[in-house]
CSV table of C-alpha atoms and ligand atoms in Angstrom, one decimal:
chain,number,residue,atom,x,y,z
F,201,MET,CA,0.0,0.0,0.0
F,202,PRO,CA,1.5,3.4,-0.9
F,203,PHE,CA,2.9,5.5,1.9
F,204,VAL,CA,2.7,9.1,0.7
F,205,GLU,CA,4.8,11.8,2.1
F,206,THR,CA,4.1,15.4,1.0
F,207,PHE,CA,6.3,18.5,1.0
F,208,ARG,CA,5.7,18.8,4.7
F,209,ILE,CA,7.1,15.4,5.5
F,210,CYS,CA,10.6,14.1,5.7
F,211,GLU,CA,12.1,10.6,5.7
F,212,PRO,CA,11.8,9.2,9.2
F,213,GLY,CA,15.0,9.0,11.1
F,214,LYS,CA,17.2,10.2,8.2
F,215,ALA,CA,18.2,13.7,9.2
F,216,PRO,CA,16.1,14.7,12.1
F,217,PHE,CA,17.9,18.1,12.5
F,218,ARG,CA,17.5,19.0,8.9
F,219,ASP,CA,13.9,17.8,9.0
F,220,ALA,CA,13.2,20.0,12.0
F,221,VAL,CA,14.7,23.0,10.3
F,222,ALA,CA,12.7,22.3,7.1
F,223,ASP,CA,9.5,22.0,9.2
F,224,ALA,CA,10.2,25.2,11.0
F,225,VAL,CA,10.7,27.0,7.7
F,226,ALA,CA,7.5,25.6,6.3
F,227,LEU,CA,5.5,26.5,9.5
F,228,PRO,CA,4.3,30.0,8.8
F,229,SER,CA,3.0,29.2,5.3
F,230,LEU,CA,1.4,26.0,6.6
F,231,LEU,CA,-0.3,27.9,9.4
F,232,ALA,CA,-1.5,30.5,7.0
F,233,THR,CA,-3.0,27.8,4.7
F,234,MET,CA,-4.7,26.0,7.6
F,235,LEU,CA,-6.2,29.3,8.8
F,236,ARG,CA,-7.4,30.2,5.3
F,237,ASN,CA,-8.9,26.8,4.6
F,238,LEU,CA,-7.8,23.5,6.3
F,239,ILE,CA,-8.9,21.6,3.2
F,240,GLU,CA,-6.1,23.3,1.2
F,241,ALA,CA,-3.5,22.0,3.6
F,242,TRP,CA,-4.4,18.4,2.8
F,243,PRO,CA,-1.9,16.6,0.6
F,244,PRO,CA,-3.2,16.3,-3.0
F,245,GLU,CA,-2.9,12.5,-2.8
F,246,VAL,CA,-6.1,12.3,-0.7
F,247,TYR,CA,-8.0,12.7,-3.9
F,248,ASP,CA,-6.5,9.6,-5.6
F,249,ARG,CA,-4.9,7.3,-3.0
F,250,PRO,CA,-6.6,5.0,-0.4
F,251,LEU,CA,-4.4,5.9,2.6
F,252,VAL,CA,-2.1,8.8,3.0
F,253,THR,CA,0.1,9.5,6.0
F,254,THR,CA,1.6,12.9,6.6
F,255,ARG,CA,4.1,14.0,9.2
F,256,PHE,CA,4.9,17.5,10.4
F,257,LEU,CA,6.8,18.6,13.5
F,258,GLY,CA,6.9,14.9,14.6
F,259,GLN,CA,3.1,14.5,14.5
F,260,ARG,CA,1.7,11.9,12.1
F,261,THR,CA,-1.8,11.9,10.6
F,262,THR,CA,-3.3,9.1,8.5
F,263,TYR,CA,-6.0,10.1,6.0
F,264,VAL,CA,-8.3,7.3,5.2
F,265,CYS,CA,-9.9,7.6,1.7
F,266,ASP,CA,-10.8,4.0,0.9
F,267,PRO,CA,-14.4,2.7,1.6
F,268,ALA,CA,-13.2,-0.7,2.9
F,269,SER,CA,-10.7,0.9,5.3
F,270,ILE,CA,-13.3,3.5,6.4
F,271,ARG,CA,-15.6,0.7,7.3
F,272,SER,CA,-12.9,-1.1,9.1
F,273,LEU,CA,-12.0,2.1,11.0
F,274,LEU,CA,-15.4,3.7,11.9
F,275,VAL,CA,-17.4,0.5,12.3
F,276,ASP,CA,-15.2,-2.6,13.1
F,277,GLN,CA,-12.6,-0.7,15.2
F,278,ALA,CA,-14.8,2.0,16.6
F,279,GLU,CA,-14.0,0.9,20.1
F,280,ALA,CA,-10.4,1.6,19.6
F,281,LEU,CA,-11.0,5.3,18.6
F,282,GLU,CA,-11.5,8.4,20.7
F,283,ARG,CA,-12.3,12.1,20.0
F,284,GLU,CA,-9.4,13.9,18.4
F,285,PRO,CA,-8.0,16.4,21.0
F,286,PHE,CA,-7.9,19.3,18.5
F,287,MET,CA,-11.6,18.9,17.9
F,288,LEU,CA,-12.3,18.9,21.6
F,289,ARG,CA,-10.1,22.0,22.0
F,290,ALA,CA,-12.2,23.7,19.3
F,291,LEU,CA,-15.7,22.6,20.4
F,292,ALA,CA,-15.7,21.6,24.1
F,293,PRO,CA,-15.6,25.2,25.5
F,294,ALA,CA,-19.1,25.7,24.0
F,295,LEU,CA,-20.5,22.2,23.8
F,296,GLY,CA,-19.2,20.8,27.0
F,297,SER,CA,-19.3,17.0,27.1
F,298,GLY,CA,-22.5,16.3,25.1
F,299,ILE,CA,-23.1,13.5,22.5
F,300,LEU,CA,-20.8,15.1,19.9
F,301,THR,CA,-17.9,15.6,22.2
F,302,ALA,CA,-18.1,12.9,24.9
F,303,ASP,CA,-16.4,9.5,24.7
F,304,GLY,CA,-16.8,6.1,26.3
F,305,SER,CA,-19.6,5.3,28.7
F,306,HIS,CA,-20.5,9.0,29.1
F,307,TRP,CA,-21.2,9.2,25.3
F,308,ARG,CA,-22.9,5.8,25.2
F,309,GLY,CA,-25.4,6.7,28.0
F,310,GLN,CA,-26.3,10.0,26.4
F,311,ARG,CA,-26.6,8.5,22.9
F,312,ARG,CA,-28.9,5.7,24.2
F,313,THR,CA,-31.0,8.2,26.1
F,314,ALA,CA,-31.4,10.7,23.1
F,315,ALA,CA,-31.8,8.1,20.3
F,316,PRO,CA,-35.6,7.6,20.6
F,317,MET,CA,-36.1,11.3,20.1
F,318,PHE,CA,-34.9,11.1,16.5
F,319,ARG,CA,-36.9,8.1,15.5
F,320,PRO,CA,-38.6,8.5,12.1
F,321,ASP,CA,-42.1,8.8,13.6
F,322,ARG,CA,-40.9,11.6,15.8
F,323,VAL,CA,-39.3,13.3,12.8
F,324,ARG,CA,-42.5,13.0,10.9
F,325,GLY,CA,-44.3,14.7,13.7
F,326,PHE,CA,-42.0,17.8,13.3
F,327,VAL,CA,-42.8,18.2,9.6
F,328,PRO,CA,-45.7,20.8,10.2
F,329,ALA,CA,-43.3,22.9,12.3
F,330,MET,CA,-40.7,22.7,9.5
F,331,ALA,CA,-43.2,23.7,6.9
F,332,ARG,CA,-44.4,26.7,8.9
F,333,ALA,CA,-40.8,28.0,9.3
F,334,ALA,CA,-40.2,27.6,5.5
F,335,GLN,CA,-43.5,29.4,4.8
F,336,ALA,CA,-42.3,32.2,7.1
F,337,THR,CA,-39.2,32.6,5.0
F,338,ARG,CA,-41.3,32.5,1.8
F,339,SER,CA,-43.6,35.3,3.2
F,340,ARG,CA,-40.6,37.3,4.3
F,341,TRP,CA,-39.1,37.1,0.8
F,342,LEU,CA,-42.4,38.0,-0.8
F,343,ARG,CA,-43.1,41.0,1.5
F,344,ALA,CA,-40.2,43.4,1.3
F,345,GLY,CA,-36.5,43.2,0.6
F,346,PRO,CA,-33.6,44.9,-0.9
F,347,PRO,CA,-34.5,46.9,-4.0
F,348,ASP,CA,-32.3,44.8,-6.2
F,349,GLY,CA,-33.7,41.6,-4.8
F,350,VAL,CA,-30.2,40.3,-3.9
F,351,ARG,CA,-30.0,38.4,-0.6
F,352,ASP,CA,-27.2,36.5,1.1
F,353,ILE,CA,-28.8,33.0,1.1
F,354,LEU,CA,-26.6,31.6,3.8
F,355,PRO,CA,-27.9,33.8,6.7
F,356,GLU,CA,-31.4,33.4,5.2
F,357,MET,CA,-31.1,29.6,5.4
F,358,MET,CA,-29.5,29.9,8.9
F,359,ARG,CA,-32.5,31.8,10.0
F,360,THR,CA,-34.9,29.3,8.5
F,361,THR,CA,-33.2,26.3,10.0
F,362,PHE,CA,-32.8,28.1,13.4
F,363,ASP,CA,-36.5,28.7,13.4
F,364,ILE,CA,-37.0,25.0,12.7
F,365,ILE,CA,-34.6,23.8,15.4
F,366,VAL,CA,-36.2,26.2,17.9
F,367,ALA,CA,-39.7,25.1,17.0
F,368,THR,CA,-38.9,21.4,17.2
F,369,MET,CA,-36.6,21.7,20.3
F,370,VAL,CA,-38.1,24.4,22.5
F,371,SER,CA,-41.4,25.2,20.9
F,372,GLY,CA,-43.7,27.7,22.7
F,373,ASP,CA,-41.6,29.1,25.5
F,374,SER,CA,-38.5,30.1,23.5
F,375,GLN,CA,-36.9,33.4,24.0
F,376,LEU,CA,-33.9,32.3,22.0
F,377,GLU,CA,-33.2,35.0,19.5
F,378,VAL,CA,-32.0,34.1,16.1
F,379,GLU,CA,-29.7,37.1,15.5
F,380,PRO,CA,-27.6,37.3,18.6
F,381,PHE,CA,-27.5,33.5,18.8
F,382,GLY,CA,-26.4,33.3,15.2
F,383,ARG,CA,-23.8,36.0,15.8
F,384,ALA,CA,-22.4,34.1,18.8
F,385,ILE,CA,-22.2,30.9,16.7
F,386,ASP,CA,-20.3,32.8,14.0
F,387,ALA,CA,-17.9,34.4,16.5
F,388,TYR,CA,-17.3,31.0,18.1
F,389,LEU,CA,-16.8,29.1,14.9
F,390,GLY,CA,-14.7,31.9,13.4
F,391,GLN,CA,-11.9,31.4,15.9
F,392,THR,CA,-12.0,27.6,15.9
F,393,SER,CA,-9.6,27.6,12.9
F,394,TRP,CA,-6.9,29.1,15.1
F,395,LYS,CA,-7.6,26.5,17.8
F,396,ILE,CA,-7.5,23.6,15.3
F,397,ALA,CA,-4.4,24.9,13.5
F,398,LEU,CA,-2.4,25.6,16.7
F,399,SER,CA,-3.5,22.3,18.2
F,400,MET,CA,-2.5,20.3,15.1
F,401,LEU,CA,0.9,22.0,15.2
F,402,GLY,CA,1.3,21.0,18.8
F,403,ALA,CA,1.0,24.4,20.5
F,404,PRO,CA,-0.1,24.4,24.1
F,405,ALA,CA,-3.8,25.2,24.8
F,406,ARG,CA,-3.0,28.4,26.7
F,407,ILE,CA,-1.4,30.1,23.8
F,408,PRO,CA,-3.4,33.3,22.9
F,409,HIS,CA,-4.8,33.7,19.4
F,410,PRO,CA,-7.0,36.2,17.5
F,411,GLY,CA,-10.7,35.9,18.4
F,412,ALA,CA,-10.0,33.8,21.5
F,413,ARG,CA,-11.7,36.3,23.9
F,414,ALA,CA,-14.7,36.9,21.6
F,415,GLY,CA,-15.0,33.1,21.2
F,416,ALA,CA,-15.0,32.6,25.0
F,417,ARG,CA,-17.6,35.3,25.4
F,418,ALA,CA,-19.7,33.7,22.6
F,419,ALA,CA,-19.5,30.3,24.3
F,420,GLY,CA,-20.5,31.8,27.6
F,421,TYR,CA,-23.5,33.6,26.0
F,422,LEU,CA,-24.6,30.4,24.2
F,423,ARG,CA,-24.4,28.2,27.3
F,424,ALA,CA,-26.2,30.8,29.5
F,425,GLU,CA,-29.0,31.3,27.0
F,426,VAL,CA,-29.6,27.5,26.7
F,427,ALA,CA,-29.4,27.1,30.5
F,428,ARG,CA,-32.0,29.8,30.9
F,429,THR,CA,-34.2,28.0,28.3
F,430,VAL,CA,-34.0,24.8,30.3
F,431,ALA,CA,-34.7,26.6,33.6
F,432,ARG,CA,-37.8,28.3,32.1
F,433,ARG,CA,-39.1,24.9,31.0
F,434,ARG,CA,-38.5,23.4,34.4
F,435,ALA,CA,-40.3,26.3,36.0
F,436,ARG,CA,-43.3,25.6,33.8
F,437,GLY,CA,-43.8,22.3,35.6
F,438,GLU,CA,-44.7,20.2,32.6
F,439,PRO,CA,-42.0,19.0,30.1
F,440,GLY,CA,-43.8,19.6,26.8
F,441,ALA,CA,-43.9,17.5,23.6
F,442,ASP,CA,-40.9,19.0,21.8
F,443,LEU,CA,-37.3,17.7,21.8
F,444,LEU,CA,-36.5,19.5,25.1
F,445,GLY,CA,-39.5,18.0,26.7
F,446,LEU,CA,-38.4,14.6,25.4
F,447,LEU,CA,-34.8,15.2,26.7
F,448,LEU,CA,-36.2,16.2,30.1
F,449,GLN,CA,-38.2,13.0,30.4
F,450,ALA,CA,-35.6,10.8,28.7
F,451,GLU,CA,-34.2,8.0,30.8
F,452,ASP,CA,-31.2,5.8,30.0
F,453,PRO,CA,-32.8,2.5,28.9
F,454,GLU,CA,-30.1,0.6,30.8
F,455,THR,CA,-29.8,2.5,34.1
F,456,GLY,CA,-33.2,4.3,34.2
F,457,ARG,CA,-31.4,7.5,35.1
F,458,PRO,CA,-32.5,10.9,33.6
F,459,LEU,CA,-29.9,13.3,32.1
F,460,PRO,CA,-28.4,15.7,34.7
F,461,ASP,CA,-28.9,19.4,34.1
F,462,GLU,CA,-25.3,19.9,32.8
F,463,SER,CA,-25.9,17.2,30.1
F,464,LEU,CA,-29.2,18.8,29.2
F,465,VAL,CA,-27.4,22.1,28.4
F,466,ASP,CA,-24.6,20.3,26.6
F,467,ASN,CA,-26.9,18.4,24.4
F,468,LEU,CA,-29.5,21.0,23.7
F,469,LEU,CA,-26.7,23.4,22.6
F,470,THR,CA,-25.2,20.6,20.6
F,471,PHE,CA,-28.4,19.9,18.8
F,472,VAL,CA,-29.0,23.6,18.1
F,473,ALA,CA,-25.4,24.2,16.9
F,474,ALA,CA,-24.8,20.9,15.1
F,475,GLY,CA,-28.3,20.9,13.7
F,476,HIS,CA,-29.0,24.3,12.3
F,477,GLU,CA,-25.7,25.3,10.8
F,478,THR,CA,-25.1,22.1,8.9
F,479,THR,CA,-28.6,21.9,7.5
F,480,ALA,CA,-28.5,25.6,6.5
F,481,LEU,CA,-25.3,24.9,4.6
F,482,ALA,CA,-26.8,21.8,2.8
F,483,LEU,CA,-29.7,24.0,1.7
F,484,THR,CA,-27.5,27.0,0.7
F,485,TRP,CA,-25.2,24.8,-1.5
F,486,THR,CA,-28.2,23.0,-3.0
F,487,LEU,CA,-29.9,26.3,-4.0
F,488,ARG,CA,-26.7,27.5,-5.6
F,489,LEU,CA,-26.1,24.3,-7.5
F,490,LEU,CA,-29.7,24.4,-8.8
F,491,ALA,CA,-29.2,28.0,-10.0
F,492,GLU,CA,-26.3,26.6,-12.0
F,493,HIS,CA,-28.4,23.6,-13.4
F,494,PRO,CA,-31.8,24.8,-14.7
F,495,GLU,CA,-32.8,21.4,-16.1
F,496,VAL,CA,-32.4,19.8,-12.6
F,497,GLU,CA,-34.2,22.8,-11.0
F,498,ARG,CA,-37.1,22.3,-13.4
F,499,ARG,CA,-37.5,18.7,-12.3
F,500,VAL,CA,-37.4,19.7,-8.6
F,501,VAL,CA,-40.0,22.4,-9.0
F,502,ALA,CA,-42.2,20.0,-11.0
F,503,GLU,CA,-41.9,17.4,-8.2
F,504,ALA,CA,-42.8,19.9,-5.5
F,505,ARG,CA,-45.8,21.2,-7.5
F,506,GLY,CA,-46.9,17.6,-8.3
F,507,LEU,CA,-47.4,16.9,-4.5
F,508,GLY,CA,-50.6,18.8,-4.8
F,509,THR,CA,-50.6,19.3,-1.0
F,510,ASP,CA,-48.8,21.1,1.7
F,511,PRO,CA,-46.4,19.1,3.8
F,512,ALA,CA,-47.7,21.0,6.9
F,513,ALA,CA,-51.1,19.2,6.3
F,514,ASP,CA,-49.7,16.0,4.9
F,515,PRO,CA,-46.3,15.1,6.4
F,516,GLU,CA,-46.2,11.8,4.4
F,517,ALA,CA,-46.0,13.8,1.2
F,518,VAL,CA,-42.3,14.3,1.9
F,519,ASP,CA,-41.7,10.6,0.9
F,520,ARG,CA,-42.8,11.5,-2.6
F,521,LEU,CA,-39.9,14.0,-3.1
F,522,ALA,CA,-37.6,11.3,-4.3
F,523,TYR,CA,-35.8,13.3,-7.0
F,524,THR,CA,-35.4,16.3,-4.6
F,525,ARG,CA,-33.8,13.9,-2.2
F,526,GLN,CA,-31.3,12.8,-4.8
F,527,VAL,CA,-30.4,16.5,-5.5
F,528,VAL,CA,-29.7,17.1,-1.8
F,529,MET,CA,-27.6,14.0,-1.6
F,530,GLU,CA,-25.6,15.0,-4.6
F,531,ALA,CA,-25.2,18.6,-3.3
F,532,MET,CA,-23.8,17.1,0.0
F,533,ARG,CA,-21.4,15.0,-2.0
F,534,LEU,CA,-19.8,18.0,-3.6
F,535,TYR,CA,-20.2,20.2,-0.6
F,536,PRO,CA,-20.5,18.1,2.5
F,537,PRO,CA,-21.5,20.4,5.4
F,538,ALA,CA,-19.2,18.4,7.7
F,539,PRO,CA,-16.2,18.0,5.4
F,540,LEU,CA,-13.9,16.2,7.9
F,541,ILE,CA,-14.3,13.4,10.4
F,542,VAL,CA,-11.5,13.1,12.9
F,543,ARG,CA,-10.4,10.5,15.4
F,544,ARG,CA,-7.4,9.6,17.6
F,545,ALA,CA,-6.3,6.0,17.9
F,546,ALA,CA,-6.8,5.0,21.5
F,547,ALA,CA,-5.2,1.6,20.7
F,548,ASP,CA,-3.3,0.3,17.7
F,549,ILE,CA,-5.5,0.3,14.5
F,550,ARG,CA,-5.0,-2.0,11.6
F,551,LEU,CA,-5.9,-0.7,8.1
F,552,GLY,CA,-5.1,-3.2,5.5
F,553,ASP,CA,-1.4,-4.0,6.0
F,554,ARG,CA,-0.8,-0.7,7.8
F,555,ILE,CA,-0.8,-0.2,11.6
F,556,VAL,CA,-1.7,3.2,13.0
F,557,PRO,CA,-0.2,3.1,16.5
F,558,ALA,CA,-2.2,4.3,19.5
F,559,GLY,CA,-2.0,8.0,20.0
F,560,GLN,CA,-1.9,9.0,16.3
F,561,SER,CA,-4.5,11.0,14.5
F,562,VAL,CA,-6.7,9.2,11.9
F,563,HIS,CA,-8.9,11.4,9.7
F,564,VAL,CA,-11.6,10.7,7.1
F,565,PRO,CA,-11.4,13.7,4.7
F,566,VAL,CA,-15.0,13.5,3.6
F,567,TYR,CA,-14.7,16.3,1.1
F,568,ALA,CA,-11.9,14.5,-0.7
F,569,LEU,CA,-13.6,11.1,-0.4
F,570,HIS,CA,-16.6,12.6,-2.2
F,571,ARG,CA,-14.4,13.8,-5.1
F,572,HIS,CA,-12.0,10.8,-5.1
F,573,ARG,CA,-10.9,9.9,-8.6
F,574,ARG,CA,-10.9,6.1,-7.9
F,575,ILE,CA,-14.5,6.1,-6.6
F,576,TRP,CA,-16.5,8.6,-8.7
F,577,ASP,CA,-16.8,9.1,-12.4
F,578,GLU,CA,-16.3,12.7,-13.3
F,579,PRO,CA,-16.2,13.6,-9.6
F,580,GLU,CA,-16.5,17.4,-10.2
F,581,VAL,CA,-19.8,17.1,-12.2
F,582,PHE,CA,-23.1,17.7,-10.4
F,583,ASP,CA,-25.3,14.7,-11.3
F,584,PRO,CA,-28.2,13.9,-9.0
F,585,ASP,CA,-28.8,10.7,-11.0
F,586,ARG,CA,-25.8,9.2,-9.2
F,587,PHE,CA,-28.3,8.8,-6.3
F,588,ALA,CA,-31.0,7.1,-8.4
F,589,PRO,CA,-31.8,3.8,-6.5
F,590,GLU,CA,-30.1,1.4,-8.8
F,591,ARG,CA,-26.9,3.4,-9.2
F,592,ALA,CA,-26.7,4.1,-5.4
F,593,ALA,CA,-27.2,0.4,-4.7
F,594,SER,CA,-24.2,-0.5,-6.7
F,595,ARG,CA,-21.9,1.8,-4.8
F,596,ASP,CA,-20.0,1.0,-1.6
F,597,ARG,CA,-21.9,2.5,1.4
F,598,TYR,CA,-18.6,3.9,2.8
F,599,ALA,CA,-17.9,5.9,-0.3
F,600,TYR,CA,-20.4,8.5,0.7
F,601,LEU,CA,-20.3,9.9,4.3
F,602,PRO,CA,-22.1,13.2,4.7
F,603,PHE,CA,-23.5,12.0,8.0
F,604,GLY,CA,-20.5,9.8,9.1
F,605,ALA,CA,-20.8,6.1,9.8
F,606,GLY,CA,-20.7,3.5,12.5
F,607,PRO,CA,-21.9,4.0,16.1
F,608,ARG,CA,-21.2,7.8,15.9
F,609,VAL,CA,-23.2,8.4,12.8
F,610,CYS,CA,-25.2,11.6,12.9
F,611,ILE,CA,-28.1,11.2,15.2
F,612,GLY,CA,-30.0,14.0,13.4
F,613,MET,CA,-29.6,12.6,9.9
F,614,GLY,CA,-33.4,11.8,9.3
F,615,LEU,CA,-34.4,15.2,10.8
F,616,ALA,CA,-31.9,17.1,8.6
F,617,LEU,CA,-32.9,15.3,5.3
F,618,THR,CA,-36.6,15.8,6.0
F,619,GLU,CA,-36.0,19.4,6.8
F,620,CYS,CA,-34.1,20.0,3.5
F,621,LEU,CA,-36.9,18.4,1.5
F,622,VAL,CA,-39.7,20.5,3.3
F,623,VAL,CA,-37.8,23.8,2.8
F,624,LEU,CA,-36.9,23.1,-0.8
F,625,ALA,CA,-40.5,22.0,-1.7
F,626,THR,CA,-41.8,25.2,-0.1
F,627,LEU,CA,-39.4,27.7,-1.6
F,628,LEU,CA,-38.5,26.5,-5.0
F,629,PRO,CA,-42.0,26.6,-6.5
F,630,ALA,CA,-42.2,30.2,-5.3
F,631,PHE,CA,-38.8,31.6,-6.3
F,632,ARG,CA,-35.9,31.2,-8.7
F,633,PHE,CA,-32.4,32.2,-7.7
F,634,VAL,CA,-30.0,34.2,-9.9
F,635,PRO,CA,-26.4,34.2,-8.8
F,636,THR,CA,-24.7,37.6,-8.7
F,637,ARG,CA,-21.4,36.1,-9.9
F,638,PRO,CA,-20.7,33.3,-12.4
F,639,GLY,CA,-19.3,30.0,-11.1
F,640,MET,CA,-19.6,28.3,-7.8
F,641,PRO,CA,-18.1,30.3,-4.9
F,642,ALA,CA,-14.9,29.0,-3.2
F,643,ASN,CA,-15.5,27.0,0.0
F,644,GLN,CA,-13.9,27.5,3.4
F,645,PHE,CA,-13.4,25.0,6.2
F,646,ARG,CA,-14.8,26.4,9.5
F,647,VAL,CA,-15.5,23.0,11.1
F,648,THR,CA,-18.3,23.1,8.7
F,649,LEU,CA,-18.0,23.9,4.9
F,650,ARG,CA,-19.0,27.4,4.3
F,651,PRO,CA,-19.1,29.4,1.0
F,652,LYS,CA,-16.4,32.0,1.2
F,653,GLY,CA,-17.9,35.5,1.3
F,654,GLY,CA,-21.4,34.2,1.6
F,655,MET,CA,-23.9,33.2,-1.1
F,656,LYS,CA,-25.4,36.2,-2.7
F,657,MET,CA,-28.2,35.5,-5.1
F,658,LYS,CA,-31.1,37.5,-6.5
F,659,VAL,CA,-34.4,36.0,-5.3
F,660,VAL,CA,-37.0,36.3,-8.0
F,661,PRO,CA,-40.6,35.4,-7.3
F,662,ARG,CA,-42.0,33.1,-10.0
F,663,ASP,CA,-45.2,33.9,-11.8
F,664,VAL,CA,-48.1,32.3,-9.8
F,665,ARG,CA,-49.5,29.6,-12.0
B,214,HEM,C1,-27.2,18.3,6.8
B,214,HEM,C2,-27.2,18.3,8.2
B,214,HEM,C3,-26.2,17.5,9.0
B,214,HEM,C4,-25.0,17.0,8.6
B,214,HEM,C5,-24.3,17.1,7.3
B,214,HEM,C6,-24.4,16.4,9.8
B,214,HEM,C7,-23.2,15.7,9.8
B,214,HEM,C8,-22.8,15.0,10.9
B,214,HEM,C9,-21.6,14.1,10.9
B,214,HEM,C10,-20.7,13.9,9.7
B,214,HEM,C11,-21.5,13.6,12.1
B,214,HEM,C12,-20.4,12.5,12.6
B,214,HEM,C13,-19.2,13.2,13.2
B,214,HEM,C14,-18.2,12.3,13.6
B,214,HEM,O1,-18.2,11.1,13.2
B,214,HEM,O2,-17.2,12.7,14.2
B,214,HEM,C15,-22.6,14.1,12.9
B,214,HEM,C16,-22.7,13.8,14.2
B,214,HEM,C17,-23.7,14.4,15.0
B,214,HEM,N1,-24.8,15.2,14.6
B,214,HEM,FE1,-25.1,15.7,12.7
B,214,HEM,N2,-25.3,16.5,10.8
B,214,HEM,C18,-26.4,17.2,10.4
B,214,HEM,C19,-27.6,17.5,11.1
B,214,HEM,C20,-27.7,17.3,12.4
B,214,HEM,C21,-28.9,17.6,13.2
B,214,HEM,C22,-30.2,18.2,12.6
B,214,HEM,C23,-28.7,17.3,14.5
B,214,HEM,C24,-29.6,17.3,15.7
B,214,HEM,C25,-30.6,18.1,15.8
B,214,HEM,C26,-27.3,16.7,14.5
B,214,HEM,C27,-26.7,16.2,15.6
B,214,HEM,C28,-25.6,15.5,15.7
B,214,HEM,C29,-25.0,14.9,16.9
B,214,HEM,C30,-25.5,15.0,18.3
B,214,HEM,C31,-23.8,14.2,16.5
B,214,HEM,C32,-22.9,13.4,17.3
B,214,HEM,C33,-23.3,11.9,17.3
B,214,HEM,C34,-22.4,11.0,18.1
B,214,HEM,O3,-21.2,11.3,18.2
B,214,HEM,O4,-22.9,10.0,18.7
B,214,HEM,N3,-26.8,16.7,13.3
B,214,HEM,N4,-23.3,14.9,12.2
């Protein structure tokens, strides 16, 4: 199996002093690249090799880009993996030790407790709330707007998915405000690139960096707001039928214990943060790709109009949006909202004939996997028919990982996909989108995959039929 070493890597044990000097010289430009866009710091081999190991400043990272090895890693050897310290350094100040950030028995208990909340029948029950939030966006866009009709679709979708997550999580009593909450999430995520880059380069956690104070303030604000929401609900005396109500009543099926308050805050914030930003990005990239591909857009609009009913009144109608679903899947192939899955080996890991020793980093570069030249024909081409049932069935399950895989697969996958379908079926029959600039915008890694500089498009109401 090929063992790739990129420009940042030197022959092990050959000339340690010269290697250290070369690394030190490369450090400023590597740091700048990582801060600009971590994806650009990946070695180019991740797009055409199965396994790639890099070394820098003595730290090794193995990138796993081969479906069989991904299965072996994330499923068969899941027990030998732990959270990557750099991700914890980036996320734990805000998310504490919730389902996304915890490990071992603490994770298992929380996951078991929360899993029933995301069952398909529960998700179905949230469709009317999703449809109402999408309709609110439609009304907002029809009412008034900038004279030239140009809107940044990313914050618009953030607002829509935030409304949905608030409606489904904390319906009724929410005083969570979208703008300050969104600003705090932006401030927080904005500085995580520093935390990740410094951590990957082995710098101590205490080292100051730009945005650190604003990030800490944002984390404090987010946690306090969510803690107040939980307290308001407790004061009401009855838990309610939304996700917070379910969380409050949830018991670990093995121990019978409810979640302690600290875990409630960790997980509610995790669901809000992990749930609304990623889904908004999936929608934003999808709308931009549709603007680029009018023939695909026409089929999506026809499918939505063909429903002949409103998902708010008939949640089962969502099942009939099969082509729209293919479009969202293909958009998430090219622009996976979570472009990188990271782990640390807690014990030695075997990948084919290679051993990744305990303590080393092992990453699945999802963005590269989805554009891998050995897996996909014409990987850069947007083609929703790749996800037509017969073509999808012939592909390895582990070639496509927008929601991860194995025991830590995204708990909100069904919720997110349903939400995308409801929002697209509500907005696309009412509007077409005209990009202000030709060509797809560049992307930028900010834990999630954001369009650099936003996603400005002219929102044009369609003629009412
Ligand atoms: C398009 C939208 C979404 C995408 C692309 C996405 C993607 C992912 C991915 C790739 C993972 C696995 C991370 C890893 O293995 O390290 C994950 C985990 C997770 N996601 Fe999502 N997600 C989305 C929506 C949601 C929603 C709506 C929620 C909840 C309301 C949610 C909650 C979580 C949680 C709690 C985890 C951690 C699961 C665990 O470690 O057991 N996500 N997500």
